[in-house]
Amino acid sequence: MPQPEGTPPPAGAAGDPERAAATPPRNERVQLSERVHALLGGVNCAIVDLGGGAALLVDSGQDKDHGRRVRKALDELGLTPQVVLSTHSHADHFGGNAYLLRRYPEAQVWAPEVEAEVIRAPLLEPIYLFHGAKPLPELTSKWLQAEASPVHRVVAAGEQTLGEVRLELIDVRGHAHRQLAVLVDGVLLATDALFGAATLARYPLPFAQDVGGQLAAFERVATVEATVTLPGHGAPTEDLAGLAAANREAVERAAAAVEAAADGVGAEEVLARATAALGIEMADLPRYHLNLTTVMAYLGWLREQGRVAAELSGGRLAWRRA
Ligand SMILES: [Zn+2]
């Protein structure tokens, strides 16, 4: 995900680990079912064949270069996008929209509520990462601020029919505030509700905005009947239950590290202690702010659980284990 121009994306970032695509995108196209094709890369996209030459594109990648690769895949498949579903508003998942809409002006962008507002006004992402203030310039690179895209339709969880295909949009909020996943033709397009095992190993503090939501999402997707699951970052797998369990364990480990660090200190000290305990190095401001946002998500959830308290005294907000 995010990182300053000209340098590789920050690893270990919260964002989506993605937001930290430290390896060059492979952009390999693989067929996951009769109708579903995945474009694997630093961030994964999927193309669903709706019949009649039309396609549903699920996420568009990080930027116009990624959009170009998506277009090439669509050309090879002989498909034209009818709908671009942006599953959430992190820059690496909708940054290809603007390019693709210039090529396919008839395409309609769908996105969930809240996420739609950030997709329309992408400066909101660096703004929220900098506590609502005018963001530092380091937070406005393409890793954190994509080109703006219209959203033609705000969609919620439920069934949809597109062309010859029925699909189910699943509420998997947590990694992002109103994230959706897609179940179509026996394939679960989990997007950033689930990260691949290698991604989790590399980024022990996966980006989170709502930890309770994430844990509920793991439960929800684990029971889905899918023959193949495509995570937002990482390789497709047939072991959905195992992937959901690995993601839950990663969140539990991160929660334990944050809880242990909350020893009557401020959030920034909790961040420093928790990342040290998890072996994460933060060498740039995007990574720092992504991880700080994630730590705030954990602290808020731990407080809801009665596991930490927030004590405001002497001009300091201290977080303390209960
Ligand atoms: Zn994301």
mmCIF file of C-alpha atoms and ligand atoms in Angstrom:
data_model
loop_
_atom_site.group_PDB
_atom_site.id
_atom_site.type_symbol
_atom_site.label_atom_id
_atom_site.label_comp_id
_atom_site.label_asym_id
_atom_site.label_seq_id
_atom_site.Cartn_x
_atom_site.Cartn_y
_atom_site.Cartn_z
ATOM 1 C CA MET A 1 0.000 0.000 0.000
ATOM 2 C CA PRO A 2 1.091 3.292 0.698
ATOM 3 C CA GLN A 3 4.412 4.650 0.402
ATOM 4 C CA PRO A 4 6.339 7.520 -0.883
ATOM 5 C CA GLU A 5 6.761 7.910 -4.614
ATOM 6 C CA GLY A 6 9.823 6.317 -6.017
ATOM 7 C CA THR A 7 10.323 3.877 -3.215
ATOM 8 C CA PRO A 8 8.845 0.462 -2.865
ATOM 9 C CA PRO A 9 5.686 0.330 -0.860
ATOM 10 C CA PRO A 10 6.156 0.085 2.849
ATOM 11 C CA ALA A 11 6.244 -3.411 4.067
ATOM 12 C CA GLY A 12 4.596 -4.379 7.256
ATOM 13 C CA ALA A 13 2.206 -1.669 6.726
ATOM 14 C CA ALA A 14 -1.047 -1.829 7.977
ATOM 15 C CA GLY A 15 -2.929 -0.983 5.144
ATOM 16 C CA ASP A 16 -3.308 -3.781 3.651
ATOM 17 C CA PRO A 17 -0.437 -5.634 3.800
ATOM 18 C CA GLU A 18 -1.322 -4.835 0.573
ATOM 19 C CA ARG A 19 -0.863 -1.583 0.939
ATOM 20 C CA ALA A 20 2.530 -2.945 1.106
ATOM 21 C CA ALA A 21 3.076 -4.815 -2.037
ATOM 22 C CA ALA A 22 6.780 -5.207 -1.600
ATOM 23 C CA THR A 23 7.190 -7.677 -4.419
ATOM 24 C CA PRO A 24 6.694 -6.609 -8.005
ATOM 25 C CA PRO A 25 3.224 -7.458 -9.231
ATOM 26 C CA ARG A 26 3.169 -10.694 -11.150
ATOM 27 C CA ASN A 27 -0.122 -9.980 -12.819
ATOM 28 C CA GLU A 28 -0.565 -13.562 -13.722
ATOM 29 C CA ARG A 29 -4.054 -14.450 -14.978
ATOM 30 C CA VAL A 30 -5.562 -17.670 -13.680
ATOM 31 C CA GLN A 31 -9.017 -19.165 -14.148
ATOM 32 C CA LEU A 32 -10.692 -20.031 -10.835
ATOM 33 C CA SER A 33 -13.993 -21.385 -12.185
ATOM 34 C CA GLU A 34 -15.939 -21.448 -15.414
ATOM 35 C CA ARG A 35 -16.750 -17.760 -15.126
ATOM 36 C CA VAL A 36 -14.188 -16.312 -12.729
ATOM 37 C CA HIS A 37 -10.688 -15.212 -13.688
ATOM 38 C CA ALA A 38 -8.178 -13.773 -11.243
ATOM 39 C CA LEU A 39 -5.474 -11.299 -12.069
ATOM 40 C CA LEU A 40 -2.880 -12.035 -9.411
ATOM 41 C CA GLY A 41 -0.438 -9.328 -8.441
ATOM 42 C CA GLY A 42 0.632 -7.131 -5.541
ATOM 43 C CA VAL A 43 -3.120 -6.741 -5.178
ATOM 44 C CA ASN A 44 -5.560 -9.228 -6.691
ATOM 45 C CA CYS A 45 -8.395 -8.322 -9.055
ATOM 46 C CA ALA A 46 -11.054 -10.620 -10.501
ATOM 47 C CA ILE A 47 -12.976 -10.677 -13.763
ATOM 48 C CA VAL A 48 -16.366 -12.437 -13.826
ATOM 49 C CA ASP A 49 -17.752 -13.435 -17.236
ATOM 50 C CA LEU A 50 -21.426 -12.397 -17.174
ATOM 51 C CA GLY A 51 -22.201 -13.829 -20.621
ATOM 52 C CA GLY A 52 -22.817 -11.899 -23.818
ATOM 53 C CA GLY A 53 -19.328 -10.391 -23.726
ATOM 54 C CA ALA A 54 -19.977 -8.478 -20.492
ATOM 55 C CA ALA A 55 -17.901 -8.665 -17.334
ATOM 56 C CA LEU A 56 -17.967 -7.738 -13.688
ATOM 57 C CA LEU A 57 -14.584 -6.455 -12.519
ATOM 58 C CA VAL A 58 -13.968 -6.825 -8.785
ATOM 59 C CA ASP A 59 -11.393 -4.195 -7.789
ATOM 60 C CA SER A 60 -9.150 -2.432 -10.274
ATOM 61 C CA GLY A 61 -5.716 -2.336 -8.666
ATOM 62 C CA GLN A 62 -3.543 0.492 -7.625
ATOM 63 C CA ASP A 63 -3.144 2.905 -10.500
ATOM 64 C CA LYS A 64 -3.435 3.406 -14.237
ATOM 65 C CA ASP A 65 -0.648 0.914 -14.910
ATOM 66 C CA HIS A 66 -2.644 -1.681 -13.056
ATOM 67 C CA GLY A 67 -5.747 -0.551 -14.944
ATOM 68 C CA ARG A 68 -3.889 -1.149 -18.204
ATOM 69 C CA ARG A 69 -3.071 -4.692 -17.176
ATOM 70 C CA VAL A 70 -6.713 -5.259 -16.315
ATOM 71 C CA ARG A 71 -7.722 -3.932 -19.730
ATOM 72 C CA LYS A 72 -5.250 -6.284 -21.413
ATOM 73 C CA ALA A 73 -6.755 -9.237 -19.539
ATOM 74 C CA LEU A 74 -10.268 -8.123 -20.513
ATOM 75 C CA ASP A 75 -9.154 -7.877 -24.153
ATOM 76 C CA GLU A 76 -7.645 -11.353 -24.047
ATOM 77 C CA LEU A 77 -10.917 -12.705 -22.664
ATOM 78 C CA GLY A 78 -12.989 -10.729 -25.170
ATOM 79 C CA LEU A 79 -14.941 -9.033 -22.379
ATOM 80 C CA THR A 80 -16.119 -5.487 -21.667
ATOM 81 C CA PRO A 81 -16.742 -4.404 -18.071
ATOM 82 C CA GLN A 82 -20.382 -3.654 -17.329
ATOM 83 C CA VAL A 83 -19.789 -3.118 -13.607
ATOM 84 C CA VAL A 84 -16.655 -2.320 -11.632
ATOM 85 C CA LEU A 85 -17.248 -3.300 -8.014
ATOM 86 C CA SER A 86 -14.863 -1.472 -5.692
ATOM 87 C CA THR A 87 -14.996 -3.630 -2.570
ATOM 88 C CA HIS A 88 -13.527 -0.932 -0.325
ATOM 89 C CA SER A 89 -11.855 2.440 -0.554
ATOM 90 C CA HIS A 90 -8.177 1.678 0.006
ATOM 91 C CA ALA A 91 -6.186 3.238 -2.818
ATOM 92 C CA ASP A 92 -4.655 -0.018 -4.028
ATOM 93 C CA HIS A 93 -8.097 -1.492 -4.756
ATOM 94 C CA PHE A 94 -9.757 1.296 -6.760
ATOM 95 C CA GLY A 95 -6.795 3.229 -8.205
ATOM 96 C CA GLY A 96 -7.343 1.669 -11.656
ATOM 97 C CA ASN A 97 -10.970 2.873 -11.865
ATOM 98 C CA ALA A 98 -10.291 6.264 -13.443
ATOM 99 C CA TYR A 99 -8.178 4.787 -16.246
ATOM 100 C CA LEU A 100 -10.692 2.018 -16.930
ATOM 101 C CA LEU A 101 -13.641 4.428 -17.001
ATOM 102 C CA ARG A 102 -11.865 6.484 -19.653
ATOM 103 C CA ARG A 103 -11.571 3.300 -21.747
ATOM 104 C CA TYR A 104 -15.011 1.952 -20.888
ATOM 105 C CA PRO A 105 -17.243 4.996 -20.326
ATOM 106 C CA GLU A 106 -20.357 2.795 -20.140
ATOM 107 C CA ALA A 107 -19.072 0.893 -17.116
ATOM 108 C CA GLN A 108 -20.839 1.521 -13.812
ATOM 109 C CA VAL A 109 -18.910 1.676 -10.546
ATOM 110 C CA TRP A 110 -20.498 0.045 -7.519
ATOM 111 C CA ALA A 111 -19.212 0.470 -3.977
ATOM 112 C CA PRO A 112 -20.510 0.112 -0.420
ATOM 113 C CA GLU A 113 -21.628 3.128 1.611
ATOM 114 C CA VAL A 114 -18.904 5.125 3.368
ATOM 115 C CA GLU A 115 -16.284 3.552 1.103
ATOM 116 C CA ALA A 116 -18.056 5.253 -1.802
ATOM 117 C CA GLU A 117 -17.364 8.679 -0.312
ATOM 118 C CA VAL A 118 -13.633 8.036 -0.096
ATOM 119 C CA ILE A 119 -13.563 6.673 -3.657
ATOM 120 C CA ARG A 120 -15.197 9.899 -4.838
ATOM 121 C CA ALA A 121 -12.885 12.076 -2.716
ATOM 122 C CA PRO A 122 -9.648 10.101 -2.236
ATOM 123 C CA LEU A 123 -7.960 12.845 -0.219
ATOM 124 C CA LEU A 124 -10.116 11.567 2.646
ATOM 125 C CA GLU A 125 -7.772 8.593 3.108
ATOM 126 C CA PRO A 126 -4.626 10.643 3.872
ATOM 127 C CA ILE A 127 -6.843 12.976 5.903
ATOM 128 C CA TYR A 128 -8.111 10.206 8.184
ATOM 129 C CA LEU A 129 -4.638 8.708 8.473
ATOM 130 C CA PHE A 130 -3.463 12.091 9.786
ATOM 131 C CA HIS A 131 -6.167 12.458 12.441
ATOM 132 C CA GLY A 132 -8.443 14.519 10.223
ATOM 133 C CA ALA A 133 -5.903 17.303 9.728
ATOM 134 C CA LYS A 134 -4.331 18.438 6.456
ATOM 135 C CA PRO A 135 -2.151 15.430 5.713
ATOM 136 C CA LEU A 136 1.610 15.478 5.543
ATOM 137 C CA PRO A 137 2.713 15.336 1.888
ATOM 138 C CA GLU A 138 4.266 11.921 2.495
ATOM 139 C CA LEU A 139 0.735 10.598 3.049
ATOM 140 C CA THR A 140 -0.595 11.755 -0.312
ATOM 141 C CA SER A 141 1.376 9.510 -2.677
ATOM 142 C CA LYS A 142 -0.513 7.106 -4.910
ATOM 143 C CA TRP A 143 -0.110 4.359 -2.324
ATOM 144 C CA LEU A 144 -2.535 6.208 -0.087
ATOM 145 C CA GLN A 145 -4.381 8.545 -2.432
ATOM 146 C CA ALA A 146 -5.703 7.127 -5.680
ATOM 147 C CA GLU A 147 -7.180 9.074 -8.585
ATOM 148 C CA ALA A 148 -10.824 9.911 -7.863
ATOM 149 C CA SER A 149 -13.556 7.746 -9.358
ATOM 150 C CA PRO A 150 -17.302 8.233 -9.624
ATOM 151 C CA VAL A 151 -19.527 5.734 -7.831
ATOM 152 C CA HIS A 152 -22.730 5.200 -9.795
ATOM 153 C CA ARG A 153 -24.433 2.916 -7.336
ATOM 154 C CA VAL A 154 -24.032 2.348 -3.603
ATOM 155 C CA VAL A 155 -24.565 -1.338 -2.857
ATOM 156 C CA ALA A 156 -25.050 -3.354 0.319
ATOM 157 C CA ALA A 157 -24.815 -7.023 1.230
ATOM 158 C CA GLY A 158 -27.317 -9.258 -0.554
ATOM 159 C CA GLU A 159 -27.976 -11.068 -3.798
ATOM 160 C CA GLN A 160 -27.566 -9.474 -7.189
ATOM 161 C CA THR A 161 -28.119 -10.701 -10.717
ATOM 162 C CA LEU A 162 -25.860 -9.422 -13.462
ATOM 163 C CA GLY A 163 -26.244 -10.826 -16.965
ATOM 164 C CA GLU A 164 -26.457 -14.602 -16.616
ATOM 165 C CA VAL A 165 -24.874 -14.626 -13.176
ATOM 166 C CA ARG A 166 -26.215 -14.541 -9.648
ATOM 167 C CA LEU A 167 -23.811 -13.297 -7.058
ATOM 168 C CA GLU A 168 -23.874 -12.642 -3.354
ATOM 169 C CA LEU A 169 -22.321 -9.581 -1.789
ATOM 170 C CA ILE A 170 -21.193 -10.364 1.761
ATOM 171 C CA ASP A 171 -20.708 -7.824 4.543
ATOM 172 C CA VAL A 172 -17.113 -8.303 5.709
ATOM 173 C CA ARG A 173 -16.556 -4.923 7.327
ATOM 174 C CA GLY A 174 -13.507 -4.695 9.558
ATOM 175 C CA HIS A 175 -10.391 -4.302 7.464
ATOM 176 C CA ALA A 176 -12.291 -1.361 5.986
ATOM 177 C CA HIS A 177 -15.376 0.183 7.556
ATOM 178 C CA ARG A 178 -17.892 -1.146 5.022
ATOM 179 C CA GLN A 179 -15.968 -3.754 3.063
ATOM 180 C CA LEU A 180 -17.762 -6.259 0.834
ATOM 181 C CA ALA A 181 -16.709 -9.699 -0.392
ATOM 182 C CA VAL A 182 -18.285 -11.513 -3.347
ATOM 183 C CA LEU A 183 -19.433 -15.121 -3.721
ATOM 184 C CA VAL A 184 -19.899 -16.001 -7.379
ATOM 185 C CA ASP A 185 -19.787 -19.255 -9.357
ATOM 186 C CA GLY A 186 -18.415 -21.128 -6.343
ATOM 187 C CA VAL A 187 -15.588 -18.640 -5.833
ATOM 188 C CA LEU A 188 -15.241 -16.439 -2.755
ATOM 189 C CA LEU A 189 -13.598 -13.167 -3.718
ATOM 190 C CA ALA A 190 -12.676 -12.293 -0.151
ATOM 191 C CA THR A 191 -10.705 -9.173 -1.079
ATOM 192 C CA ASP A 192 -9.109 -7.748 2.063
ATOM 193 C CA ALA A 193 -11.391 -9.589 4.465
ATOM 194 C CA LEU A 194 -8.740 -12.314 4.244
ATOM 195 C CA PHE A 195 -5.030 -12.172 3.514
ATOM 196 C CA GLY A 196 -3.002 -15.044 2.146
ATOM 197 C CA ALA A 197 -0.743 -16.971 4.516
ATOM 198 C CA ALA A 198 2.483 -15.509 3.115
ATOM 199 C CA THR A 199 1.069 -11.997 3.403
ATOM 200 C CA LEU A 200 0.145 -12.587 7.041
ATOM 201 C CA ALA A 201 3.635 -13.913 7.771
ATOM 202 C CA ARG A 202 5.136 -10.808 6.259
ATOM 203 C CA TYR A 203 2.789 -8.274 7.845
ATOM 204 C CA PRO A 204 2.059 -9.272 11.429
ATOM 205 C CA LEU A 205 -0.089 -6.173 12.030
ATOM 206 C CA PRO A 206 -2.556 -6.330 9.137
ATOM 207 C CA PHE A 207 -4.393 -3.077 8.580
ATOM 208 C CA ALA A 208 -7.655 -2.875 10.506
ATOM 209 C CA GLN A 209 -10.292 -0.226 11.044
ATOM 210 C CA ASP A 210 -12.846 -2.267 13.046
ATOM 211 C CA VAL A 211 -11.371 -5.293 14.816
ATOM 212 C CA GLY A 212 -14.694 -6.621 16.130
ATOM 213 C CA GLY A 213 -16.043 -6.425 12.597
ATOM 214 C CA GLN A 214 -13.040 -8.352 11.309
ATOM 215 C CA LEU A 215 -13.519 -11.185 13.798
ATOM 216 C CA ALA A 216 -17.203 -11.423 12.874
ATOM 217 C CA ALA A 217 -16.277 -11.408 9.180
ATOM 218 C CA PHE A 218 -13.910 -14.358 9.668
ATOM 219 C CA GLU A 219 -16.794 -16.331 11.210
ATOM 220 C CA ARG A 220 -19.160 -15.322 8.434
ATOM 221 C CA VAL A 221 -16.905 -16.230 5.515
ATOM 222 C CA ALA A 222 -15.647 -19.466 7.076
ATOM 223 C CA THR A 223 -19.084 -21.029 6.555
ATOM 224 C CA VAL A 224 -19.461 -19.940 2.920
ATOM 225 C CA GLU A 225 -19.611 -22.790 0.430
ATOM 226 C CA ALA A 226 -16.818 -21.964 -1.955
ATOM 227 C CA THR A 227 -14.554 -24.284 -3.887
ATOM 228 C CA VAL A 228 -11.864 -21.607 -4.208
ATOM 229 C CA THR A 229 -11.112 -18.470 -2.210
ATOM 230 C CA LEU A 230 -9.142 -15.533 -3.535
ATOM 231 C CA PRO A 231 -7.719 -13.259 -0.801
ATOM 232 C CA GLY A 232 -7.059 -9.598 -1.520
ATOM 233 C CA HIS A 233 -3.335 -10.232 -1.409
ATOM 234 C CA GLY A 234 -1.827 -13.670 -1.820
ATOM 235 C CA ALA A 235 -2.550 -16.902 -3.614
ATOM 236 C CA PRO A 236 -5.949 -18.548 -4.217
ATOM 237 C CA THR A 237 -6.705 -21.473 -1.926
ATOM 238 C CA GLU A 238 -9.211 -24.307 -1.577
ATOM 239 C CA ASP A 239 -8.804 -24.215 2.218
ATOM 240 C CA LEU A 240 -11.181 -21.418 3.171
ATOM 241 C CA ALA A 241 -11.597 -22.584 6.775
ATOM 242 C CA GLY A 242 -7.823 -22.768 7.217
ATOM 243 C CA LEU A 243 -7.318 -19.317 5.735
ATOM 244 C CA ALA A 244 -10.021 -17.802 7.943
ATOM 245 C CA ALA A 245 -8.434 -19.454 10.997
ATOM 246 C CA ALA A 246 -4.975 -18.116 10.075
ATOM 247 C CA ASN A 247 -6.399 -14.620 9.727
ATOM 248 C CA ARG A 248 -8.178 -14.890 13.079
ATOM 249 C CA GLU A 249 -4.966 -16.039 14.737
ATOM 250 C CA ALA A 250 -3.078 -13.083 13.259
ATOM 251 C CA VAL A 251 -5.653 -10.668 14.673
ATOM 252 C CA GLU A 252 -5.552 -12.388 18.079
ATOM 253 C CA ARG A 253 -1.738 -12.155 18.135
ATOM 254 C CA ALA A 254 -1.816 -8.482 17.222
ATOM 255 C CA ALA A 255 -4.518 -7.815 19.835
ATOM 256 C CA ALA A 256 -2.416 -9.514 22.504
ATOM 257 C CA ALA A 257 0.621 -7.399 21.539
ATOM 258 C CA VAL A 258 -1.389 -4.174 21.745
ATOM 259 C CA GLU A 259 -2.979 -5.202 25.042
ATOM 260 C CA ALA A 260 0.405 -6.054 26.561
ATOM 261 C CA ALA A 261 1.801 -2.700 25.424
ATOM 262 C CA ALA A 262 -1.059 -0.741 27.049
ATOM 263 C CA ASP A 263 0.649 -0.150 30.356
ATOM 264 C CA GLY A 264 -0.566 3.326 31.185
ATOM 265 C CA VAL A 265 1.010 4.949 28.135
ATOM 266 C CA GLY A 266 -0.216 6.961 25.152
ATOM 267 C CA ALA A 267 -1.246 5.424 21.845
ATOM 268 C CA GLU A 268 2.039 6.296 20.158
ATOM 269 C CA GLU A 269 3.980 4.474 22.886
ATOM 270 C CA VAL A 270 1.593 1.517 22.543
ATOM 271 C CA LEU A 271 2.388 1.559 18.819
ATOM 272 C CA ALA A 272 6.144 1.594 19.421
ATOM 273 C CA ARG A 273 5.968 -1.264 21.945
ATOM 274 C CA ALA A 274 3.513 -3.427 20.013
ATOM 275 C CA THR A 275 5.363 -3.138 16.714
ATOM 276 C CA ALA A 276 8.666 -3.913 18.430
ATOM 277 C CA ALA A 277 7.091 -6.999 19.990
ATOM 278 C CA LEU A 278 5.764 -8.095 16.587
ATOM 279 C CA GLY A 279 9.128 -7.474 14.889
ATOM 280 C CA ILE A 280 7.827 -4.651 12.688
ATOM 281 C CA GLU A 281 10.148 -1.874 11.598
ATOM 282 C CA MET A 282 8.622 1.436 10.586
ATOM 283 C CA ALA A 283 10.966 3.367 8.347
ATOM 284 C CA ASP A 284 8.591 5.818 6.711
ATOM 285 C CA LEU A 285 5.641 8.017 7.582
ATOM 286 C CA PRO A 286 3.017 6.116 5.572
ATOM 287 C CA ARG A 287 3.832 2.923 7.410
ATOM 288 C CA TYR A 288 3.879 4.728 10.742
ATOM 289 C CA HIS A 289 0.458 6.267 10.220
ATOM 290 C CA LEU A 290 -1.094 3.099 8.835
ATOM 291 C CA ASN A 291 0.093 1.170 11.844
ATOM 292 C CA LEU A 292 -1.032 3.921 14.227
ATOM 293 C CA THR A 293 -4.534 3.793 12.743
ATOM 294 C CA THR A 294 -4.511 0.022 13.159
ATOM 295 C CA VAL A 295 -3.377 0.300 16.783
ATOM 296 C CA MET A 296 -6.243 2.741 17.425
ATOM 297 C CA ALA A 297 -8.644 0.158 15.976
ATOM 298 C CA TYR A 298 -7.264 -2.449 18.377
ATOM 299 C CA LEU A 299 -7.377 -0.100 21.380
ATOM 300 C CA GLY A 300 -10.981 0.834 20.654
ATOM 301 C CA TRP A 301 -11.982 -2.806 20.351
ATOM 302 C CA LEU A 302 -10.047 -3.853 23.476
ATOM 303 C CA ARG A 303 -11.841 -1.093 25.387
ATOM 304 C CA GLU A 304 -15.219 -2.368 24.128
ATOM 305 C CA GLN A 305 -14.189 -5.784 25.426
ATOM 306 C CA GLY A 306 -13.278 -4.350 28.837
ATOM 307 C CA ARG A 307 -9.657 -5.384 28.332
ATOM 308 C CA VAL A 308 -8.162 -1.881 28.410
ATOM 309 C CA ALA A 309 -9.245 1.433 29.868
ATOM 310 C CA ALA A 310 -8.612 4.934 28.517
ATOM 311 C CA GLU A 311 -7.614 7.379 31.256
ATOM 312 C CA LEU A 312 -7.516 11.092 30.476
ATOM 313 C CA SER A 313 -5.456 12.991 33.006
ATOM 314 C CA GLY A 314 -2.987 15.870 32.975
ATOM 315 C CA GLY A 315 -3.498 16.413 29.254
ATOM 316 C CA ARG A 316 -2.575 12.798 28.445
ATOM 317 C CA LEU A 317 -4.748 9.929 27.275
ATOM 318 C CA ALA A 318 -3.224 6.800 28.785
ATOM 319 C CA TRP A 319 -4.232 3.272 27.792
ATOM 320 C CA ARG A 320 -4.051 0.691 30.547
ATOM 321 C CA ARG A 321 -4.784 -3.014 30.694
ATOM 322 C CA ALA A 322 -7.867 -3.727 32.778
HETATM 323 ZN ZN ZN B 1 -7.495 -2.762 1.899
#
